[in-house]
Coordinates of C-alpha atoms in Angstrom, one line a residue:
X24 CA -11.6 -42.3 49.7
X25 CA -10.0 -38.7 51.1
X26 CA -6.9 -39.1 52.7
X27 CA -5.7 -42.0 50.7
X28 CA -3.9 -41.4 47.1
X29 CA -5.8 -42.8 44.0
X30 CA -4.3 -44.7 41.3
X31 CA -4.2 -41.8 39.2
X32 CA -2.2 -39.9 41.6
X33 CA 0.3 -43.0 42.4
X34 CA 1.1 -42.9 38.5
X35 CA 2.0 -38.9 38.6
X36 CA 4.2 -39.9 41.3
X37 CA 5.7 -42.5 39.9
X38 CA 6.5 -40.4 36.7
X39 CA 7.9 -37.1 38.6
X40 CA 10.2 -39.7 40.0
X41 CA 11.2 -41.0 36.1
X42 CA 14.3 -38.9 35.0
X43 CA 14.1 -38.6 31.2
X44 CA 17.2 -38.1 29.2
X45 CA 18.3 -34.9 28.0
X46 CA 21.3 -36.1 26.1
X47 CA 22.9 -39.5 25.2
X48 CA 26.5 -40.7 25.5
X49 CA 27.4 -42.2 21.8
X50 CA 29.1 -45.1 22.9
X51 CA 31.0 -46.1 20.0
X52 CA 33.2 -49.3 19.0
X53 CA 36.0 -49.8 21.8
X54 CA 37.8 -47.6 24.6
X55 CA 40.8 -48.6 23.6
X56 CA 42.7 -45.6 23.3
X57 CA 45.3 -46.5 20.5
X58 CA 42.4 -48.2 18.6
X59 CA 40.6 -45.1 18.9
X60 CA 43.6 -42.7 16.9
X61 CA 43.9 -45.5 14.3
X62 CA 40.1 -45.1 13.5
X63 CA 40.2 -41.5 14.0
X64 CA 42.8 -41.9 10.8
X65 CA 41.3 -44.1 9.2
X66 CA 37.6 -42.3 8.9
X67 CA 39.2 -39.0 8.3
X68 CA 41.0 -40.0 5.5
X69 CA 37.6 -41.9 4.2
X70 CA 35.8 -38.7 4.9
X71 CA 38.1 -36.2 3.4
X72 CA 38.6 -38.6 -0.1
X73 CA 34.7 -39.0 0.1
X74 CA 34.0 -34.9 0.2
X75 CA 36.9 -34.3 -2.4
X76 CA 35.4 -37.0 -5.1
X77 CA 31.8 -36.3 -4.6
X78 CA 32.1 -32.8 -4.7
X79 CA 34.8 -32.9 -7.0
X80 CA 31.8 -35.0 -9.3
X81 CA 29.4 -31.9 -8.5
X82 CA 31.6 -29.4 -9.9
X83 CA 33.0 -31.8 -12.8
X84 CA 29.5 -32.2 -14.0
X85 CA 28.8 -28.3 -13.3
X86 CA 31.3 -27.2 -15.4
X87 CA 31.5 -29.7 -18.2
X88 CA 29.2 -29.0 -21.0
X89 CA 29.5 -32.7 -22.4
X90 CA 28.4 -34.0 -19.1
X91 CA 24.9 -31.4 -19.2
X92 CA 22.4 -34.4 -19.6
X93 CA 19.9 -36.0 -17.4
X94 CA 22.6 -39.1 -16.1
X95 CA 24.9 -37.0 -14.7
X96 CA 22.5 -34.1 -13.1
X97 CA 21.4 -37.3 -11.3
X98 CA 25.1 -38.3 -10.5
X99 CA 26.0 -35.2 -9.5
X100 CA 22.7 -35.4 -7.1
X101 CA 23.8 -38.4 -5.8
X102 CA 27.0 -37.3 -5.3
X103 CA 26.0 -34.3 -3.0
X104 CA 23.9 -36.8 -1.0
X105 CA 26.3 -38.7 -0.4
X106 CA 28.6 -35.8 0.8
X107 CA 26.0 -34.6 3.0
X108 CA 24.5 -38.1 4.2
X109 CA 28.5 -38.8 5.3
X110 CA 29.1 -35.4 7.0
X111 CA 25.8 -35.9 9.1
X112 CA 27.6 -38.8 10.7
X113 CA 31.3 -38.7 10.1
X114 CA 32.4 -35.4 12.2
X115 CA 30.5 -36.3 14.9
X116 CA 32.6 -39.7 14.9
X117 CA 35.8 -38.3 15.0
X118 CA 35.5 -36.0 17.9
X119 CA 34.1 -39.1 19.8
X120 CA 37.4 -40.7 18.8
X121 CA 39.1 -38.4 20.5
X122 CA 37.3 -36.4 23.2
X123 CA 36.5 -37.6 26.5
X124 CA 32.6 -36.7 26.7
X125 CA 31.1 -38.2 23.9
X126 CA 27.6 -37.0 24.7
X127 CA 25.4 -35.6 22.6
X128 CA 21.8 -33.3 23.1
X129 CA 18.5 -34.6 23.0
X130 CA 17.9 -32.4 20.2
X131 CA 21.3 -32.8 18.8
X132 CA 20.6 -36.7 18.7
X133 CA 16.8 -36.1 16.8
X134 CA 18.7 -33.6 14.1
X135 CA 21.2 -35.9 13.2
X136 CA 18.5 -39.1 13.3
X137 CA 16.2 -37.0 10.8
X138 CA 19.4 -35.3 8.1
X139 CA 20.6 -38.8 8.1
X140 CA 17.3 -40.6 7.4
X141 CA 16.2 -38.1 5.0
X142 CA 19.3 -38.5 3.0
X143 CA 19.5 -42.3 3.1
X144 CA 15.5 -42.1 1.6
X145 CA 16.3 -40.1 -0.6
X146 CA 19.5 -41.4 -1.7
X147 CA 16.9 -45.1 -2.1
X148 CA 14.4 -42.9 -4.6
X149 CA 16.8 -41.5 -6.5
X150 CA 18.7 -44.7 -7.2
X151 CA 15.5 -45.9 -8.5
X152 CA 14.8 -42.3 -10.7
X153 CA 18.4 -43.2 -12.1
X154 CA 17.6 -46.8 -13.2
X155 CA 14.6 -45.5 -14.7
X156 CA 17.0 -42.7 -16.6
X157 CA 19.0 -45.8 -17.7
X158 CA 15.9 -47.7 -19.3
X159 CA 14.8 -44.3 -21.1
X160 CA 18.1 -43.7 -22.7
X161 CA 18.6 -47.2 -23.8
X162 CA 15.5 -48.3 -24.6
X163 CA 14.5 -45.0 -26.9
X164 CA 17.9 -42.8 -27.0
X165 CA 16.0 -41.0 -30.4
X166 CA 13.6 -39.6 -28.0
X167 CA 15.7 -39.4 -24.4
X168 CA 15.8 -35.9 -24.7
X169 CA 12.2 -35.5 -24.9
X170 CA 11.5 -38.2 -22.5
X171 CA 13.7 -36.9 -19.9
X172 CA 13.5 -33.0 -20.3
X173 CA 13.7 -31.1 -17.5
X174 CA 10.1 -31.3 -16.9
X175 CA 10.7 -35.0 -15.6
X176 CA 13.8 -35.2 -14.1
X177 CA 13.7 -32.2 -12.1
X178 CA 10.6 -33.3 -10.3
X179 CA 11.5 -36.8 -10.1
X180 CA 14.8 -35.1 -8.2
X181 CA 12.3 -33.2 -5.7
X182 CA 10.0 -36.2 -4.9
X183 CA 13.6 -37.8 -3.6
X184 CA 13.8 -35.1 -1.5
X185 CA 10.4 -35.0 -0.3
X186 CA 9.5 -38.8 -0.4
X187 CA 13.3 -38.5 2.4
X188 CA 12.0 -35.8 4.3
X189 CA 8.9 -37.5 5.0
X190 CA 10.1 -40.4 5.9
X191 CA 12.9 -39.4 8.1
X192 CA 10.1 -37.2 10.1
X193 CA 7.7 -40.3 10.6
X194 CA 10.5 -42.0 12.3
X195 CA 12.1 -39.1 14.1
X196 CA 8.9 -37.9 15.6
X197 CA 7.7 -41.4 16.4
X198 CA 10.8 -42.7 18.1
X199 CA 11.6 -39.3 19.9
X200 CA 7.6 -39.6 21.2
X201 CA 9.3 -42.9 23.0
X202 CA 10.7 -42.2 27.0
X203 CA 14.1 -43.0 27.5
X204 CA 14.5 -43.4 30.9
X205 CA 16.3 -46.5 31.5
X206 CA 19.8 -45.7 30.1
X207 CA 21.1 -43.1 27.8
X208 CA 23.9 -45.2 26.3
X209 CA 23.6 -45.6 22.8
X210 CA 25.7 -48.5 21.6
X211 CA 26.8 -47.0 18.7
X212 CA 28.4 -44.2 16.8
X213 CA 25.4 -42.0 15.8
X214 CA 21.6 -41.4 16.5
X215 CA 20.4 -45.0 14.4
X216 CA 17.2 -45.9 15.2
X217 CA 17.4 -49.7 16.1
X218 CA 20.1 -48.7 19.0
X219 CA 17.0 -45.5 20.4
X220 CA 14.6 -48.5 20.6
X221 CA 16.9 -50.6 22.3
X222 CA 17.8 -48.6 25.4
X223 CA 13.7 -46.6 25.4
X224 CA 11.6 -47.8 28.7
X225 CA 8.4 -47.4 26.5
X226 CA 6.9 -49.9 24.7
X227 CA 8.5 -50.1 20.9
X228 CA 6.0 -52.2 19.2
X229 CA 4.3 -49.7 17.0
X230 CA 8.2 -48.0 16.4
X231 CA 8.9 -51.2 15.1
X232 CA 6.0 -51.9 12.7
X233 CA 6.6 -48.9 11.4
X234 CA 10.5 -49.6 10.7
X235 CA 9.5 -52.5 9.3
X236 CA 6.3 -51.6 6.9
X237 CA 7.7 -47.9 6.1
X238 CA 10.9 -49.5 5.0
X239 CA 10.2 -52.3 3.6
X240 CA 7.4 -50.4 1.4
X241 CA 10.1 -48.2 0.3
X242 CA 12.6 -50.9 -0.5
X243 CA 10.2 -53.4 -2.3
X244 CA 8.9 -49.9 -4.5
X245 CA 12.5 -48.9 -5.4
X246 CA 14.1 -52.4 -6.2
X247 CA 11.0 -53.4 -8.1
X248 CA 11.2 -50.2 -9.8
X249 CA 15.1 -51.0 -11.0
X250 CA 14.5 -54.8 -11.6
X251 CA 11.6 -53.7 -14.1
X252 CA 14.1 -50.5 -16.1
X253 CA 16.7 -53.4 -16.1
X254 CA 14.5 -56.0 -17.3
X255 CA 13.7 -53.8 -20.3
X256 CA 17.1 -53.1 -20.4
X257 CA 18.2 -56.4 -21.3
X258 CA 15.7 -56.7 -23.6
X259 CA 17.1 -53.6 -25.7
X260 CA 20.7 -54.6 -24.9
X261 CA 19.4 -58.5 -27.0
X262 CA 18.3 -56.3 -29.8
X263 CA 21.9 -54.7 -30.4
X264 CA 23.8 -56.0 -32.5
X265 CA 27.3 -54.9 -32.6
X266 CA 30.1 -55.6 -29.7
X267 CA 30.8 -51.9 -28.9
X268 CA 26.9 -50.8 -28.4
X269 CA 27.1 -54.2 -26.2
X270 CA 30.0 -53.0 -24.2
X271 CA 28.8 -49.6 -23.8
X272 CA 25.7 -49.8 -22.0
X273 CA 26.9 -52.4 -20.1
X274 CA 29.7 -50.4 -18.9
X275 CA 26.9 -47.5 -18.3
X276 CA 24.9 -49.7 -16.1
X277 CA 26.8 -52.2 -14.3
X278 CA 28.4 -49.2 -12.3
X279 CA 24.8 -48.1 -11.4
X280 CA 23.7 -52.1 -10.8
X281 CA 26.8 -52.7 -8.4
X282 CA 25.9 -49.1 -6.1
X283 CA 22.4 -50.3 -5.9
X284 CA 23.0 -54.0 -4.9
X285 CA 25.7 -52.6 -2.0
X286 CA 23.1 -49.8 -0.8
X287 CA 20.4 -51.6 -0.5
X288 CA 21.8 -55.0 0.4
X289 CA 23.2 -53.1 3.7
X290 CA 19.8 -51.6 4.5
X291 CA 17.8 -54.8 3.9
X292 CA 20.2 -56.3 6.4
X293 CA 20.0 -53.5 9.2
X294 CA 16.1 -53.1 8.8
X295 CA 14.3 -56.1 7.5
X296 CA 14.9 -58.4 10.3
X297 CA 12.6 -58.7 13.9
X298 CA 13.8 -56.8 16.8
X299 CA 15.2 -60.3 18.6
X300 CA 17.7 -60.9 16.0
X301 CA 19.6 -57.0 16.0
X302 CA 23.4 -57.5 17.4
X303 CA 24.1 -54.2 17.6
X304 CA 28.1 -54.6 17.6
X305 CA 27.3 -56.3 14.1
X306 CA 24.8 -53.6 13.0
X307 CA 27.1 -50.6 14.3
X308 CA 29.7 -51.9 11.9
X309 CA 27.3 -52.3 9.1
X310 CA 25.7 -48.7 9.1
X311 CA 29.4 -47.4 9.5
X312 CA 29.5 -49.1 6.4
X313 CA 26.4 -47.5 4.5
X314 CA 26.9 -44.5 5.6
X315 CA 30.8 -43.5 5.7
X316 CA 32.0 -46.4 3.3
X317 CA 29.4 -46.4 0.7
X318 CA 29.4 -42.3 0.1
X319 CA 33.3 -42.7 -0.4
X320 CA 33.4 -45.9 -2.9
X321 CA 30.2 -43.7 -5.1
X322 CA 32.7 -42.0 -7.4
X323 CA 34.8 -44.6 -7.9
X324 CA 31.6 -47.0 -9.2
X325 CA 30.3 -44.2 -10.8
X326 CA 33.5 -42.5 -12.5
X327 CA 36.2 -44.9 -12.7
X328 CA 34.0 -47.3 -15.4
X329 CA 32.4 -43.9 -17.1
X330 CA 34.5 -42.9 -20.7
X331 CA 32.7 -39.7 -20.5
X332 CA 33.5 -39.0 -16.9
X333 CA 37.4 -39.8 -17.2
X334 CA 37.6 -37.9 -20.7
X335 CA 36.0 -34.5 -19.0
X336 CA 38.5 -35.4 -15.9
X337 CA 41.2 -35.1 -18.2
X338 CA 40.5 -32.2 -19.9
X339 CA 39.9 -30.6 -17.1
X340 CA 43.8 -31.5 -15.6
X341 CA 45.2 -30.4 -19.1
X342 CA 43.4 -27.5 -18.9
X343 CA 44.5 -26.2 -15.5
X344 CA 48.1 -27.8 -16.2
X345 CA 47.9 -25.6 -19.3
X346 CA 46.6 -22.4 -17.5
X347 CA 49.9 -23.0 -14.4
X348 CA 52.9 -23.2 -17.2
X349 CA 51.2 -20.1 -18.8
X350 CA 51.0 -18.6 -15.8
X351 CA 55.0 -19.6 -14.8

């Protein structure tokens, strides 16, 4: 009827009067102040030892030639992922310690949802790819450098990346398609996605079906994937006879066993549970703990309980302590 607004029109009105968010304020875990400095400590030293021993493992395994095989090309991918997945979140963290705004951008918020989704993904593929490694040198080692030439692990390396990148863009796009116009208060100390649905006005339903499915697809694919290498394993490990071949592998994968049971034990308990049961003081803790505390504890489960690694450590200290005195 002319002179009297439709429905249609009542709705545009409505939504020129919604403010959308245009940046978010990271609310972190206390406003304590002295609190604050003690974790600002505390996660820089966790930060700084988790860049020096995963990239220390990069170049280690870059410049060793008795480390050039398909396990540690792996390991030093893992390490680098772990390096970057920690510097997506940790730097960020530490100013917020400190500083008095702790916003940050809209787009800011999305980059940092989707570098730190990728590399978790990724970091869940290649874990897998690495068990796999495992069950080839084991089962076969006559053939493992056949089996795992470079024209298998190489592409099992950029399916990681490209199985991450995919992933991370389904849920950045889709929860960054949501309308936050409610509160921009994230309770937490980065850009997760649990905390985005939790303060959006739109409905989350679909977001959260696709958390769900997407991640549990990828979690029941990977695990299955290291249950069945392992499974094999043991058989092979039955058919060895002496102490020492015993003690070797299982020294090669137990390290690998305990970084997958952590990882994905942590995501499986941040992801895989309905919306109604998220606490996300509880959770915030948890995905500090996945993705500042896992990339830091990596080399230490991955280097500590390797002979190889420790032996190509130390000759790489003699080497440089040899190279100062002949320099002095």
């Amino acid at each position: 009827m002319p002179g009297f607004p439709s429905d249609l029109d009542l709705y545009r009105i409505q939504m020129k009067n919604v403010t959308e968010a245009t940046m978010f304020i990271l609310m972190g875990f206390t406003d304590d102040f002295e609190m604050q400095v003690f974790l600002f400590l505390l996660f820089l030293a966790i930060y700084l030892f988790t860049l020096i021993g995963n990239l220390g493992l990069v170049i280690l395994v870059m410049g060793e030639s008795r480390l050039h095989n398909p396990m540690y090309y792996f390991l030093s991918v893992l390490s680098f992922l772990d390096a970057c997945y920690s510097s997506v979140v940790t730097p960020k963290m530490l100013v917020n310690f400190l500083a008095e705004d702790k916003s940050i951008s809209y787009l800011g918020c999305a980059a940092q949802m989707l570098l730190f989704v990728t590399f978790g993904t990724t970091e869940c593929f290649l874990l897998a790819a690495m068990a796999y490694d495992r069950y080839v040198a084991i089962y076969n080692p006559l053939l493992y450098s056949v089996s795992m030439s470079p024209r298998v692990y190489v592409p099992l390396i950029v399916a990681s990346y490209v199985g991450g990148i995919l992933h991370a863009s389904v849920h950045t796009v889709a929860t960054f398609s949501l309308s936050f116009c409610a509160s921009n208060e994230i309770r937490h100390v980065f850009c997760d996605i649990p905390p985005l649905l939790a303060i959006s006005c739109s409905d989350t339903h679909t977001n959260q079906l696709l958390l769900f499915y997407f991640v549990g697809s990828i979690e029941i694919v990977t695990i299955l994937i290291v249950l069945i290498s392992y499974g094999f394993i043991l058989l092979a490990i039955l058919n060895i006879h002496s102490a020492e071949g015993r003690r070797k592998v299982f020294s090669t994968c137990g390290s690998h066993l305990t970084g997958v049971s952590i990882y994905h034990g942590t995501i499986l308990f941040i992801y895989m549970r309905p919306s109604s049961s998220y606490a996300l003081e509880h959770d915030m803790i948890v995905s500090i703990f996945y993705t500042i505390v896992i990339p830091m504890l990596n080399p230490i489960i991955y280097s500590l309980r390797n002979k190889d690694v420790k032996e190509a450590m130390k000759k790489l200290f003699m080497r440089n302590w040899f190279l100062s005195k002949t320099h002095n």
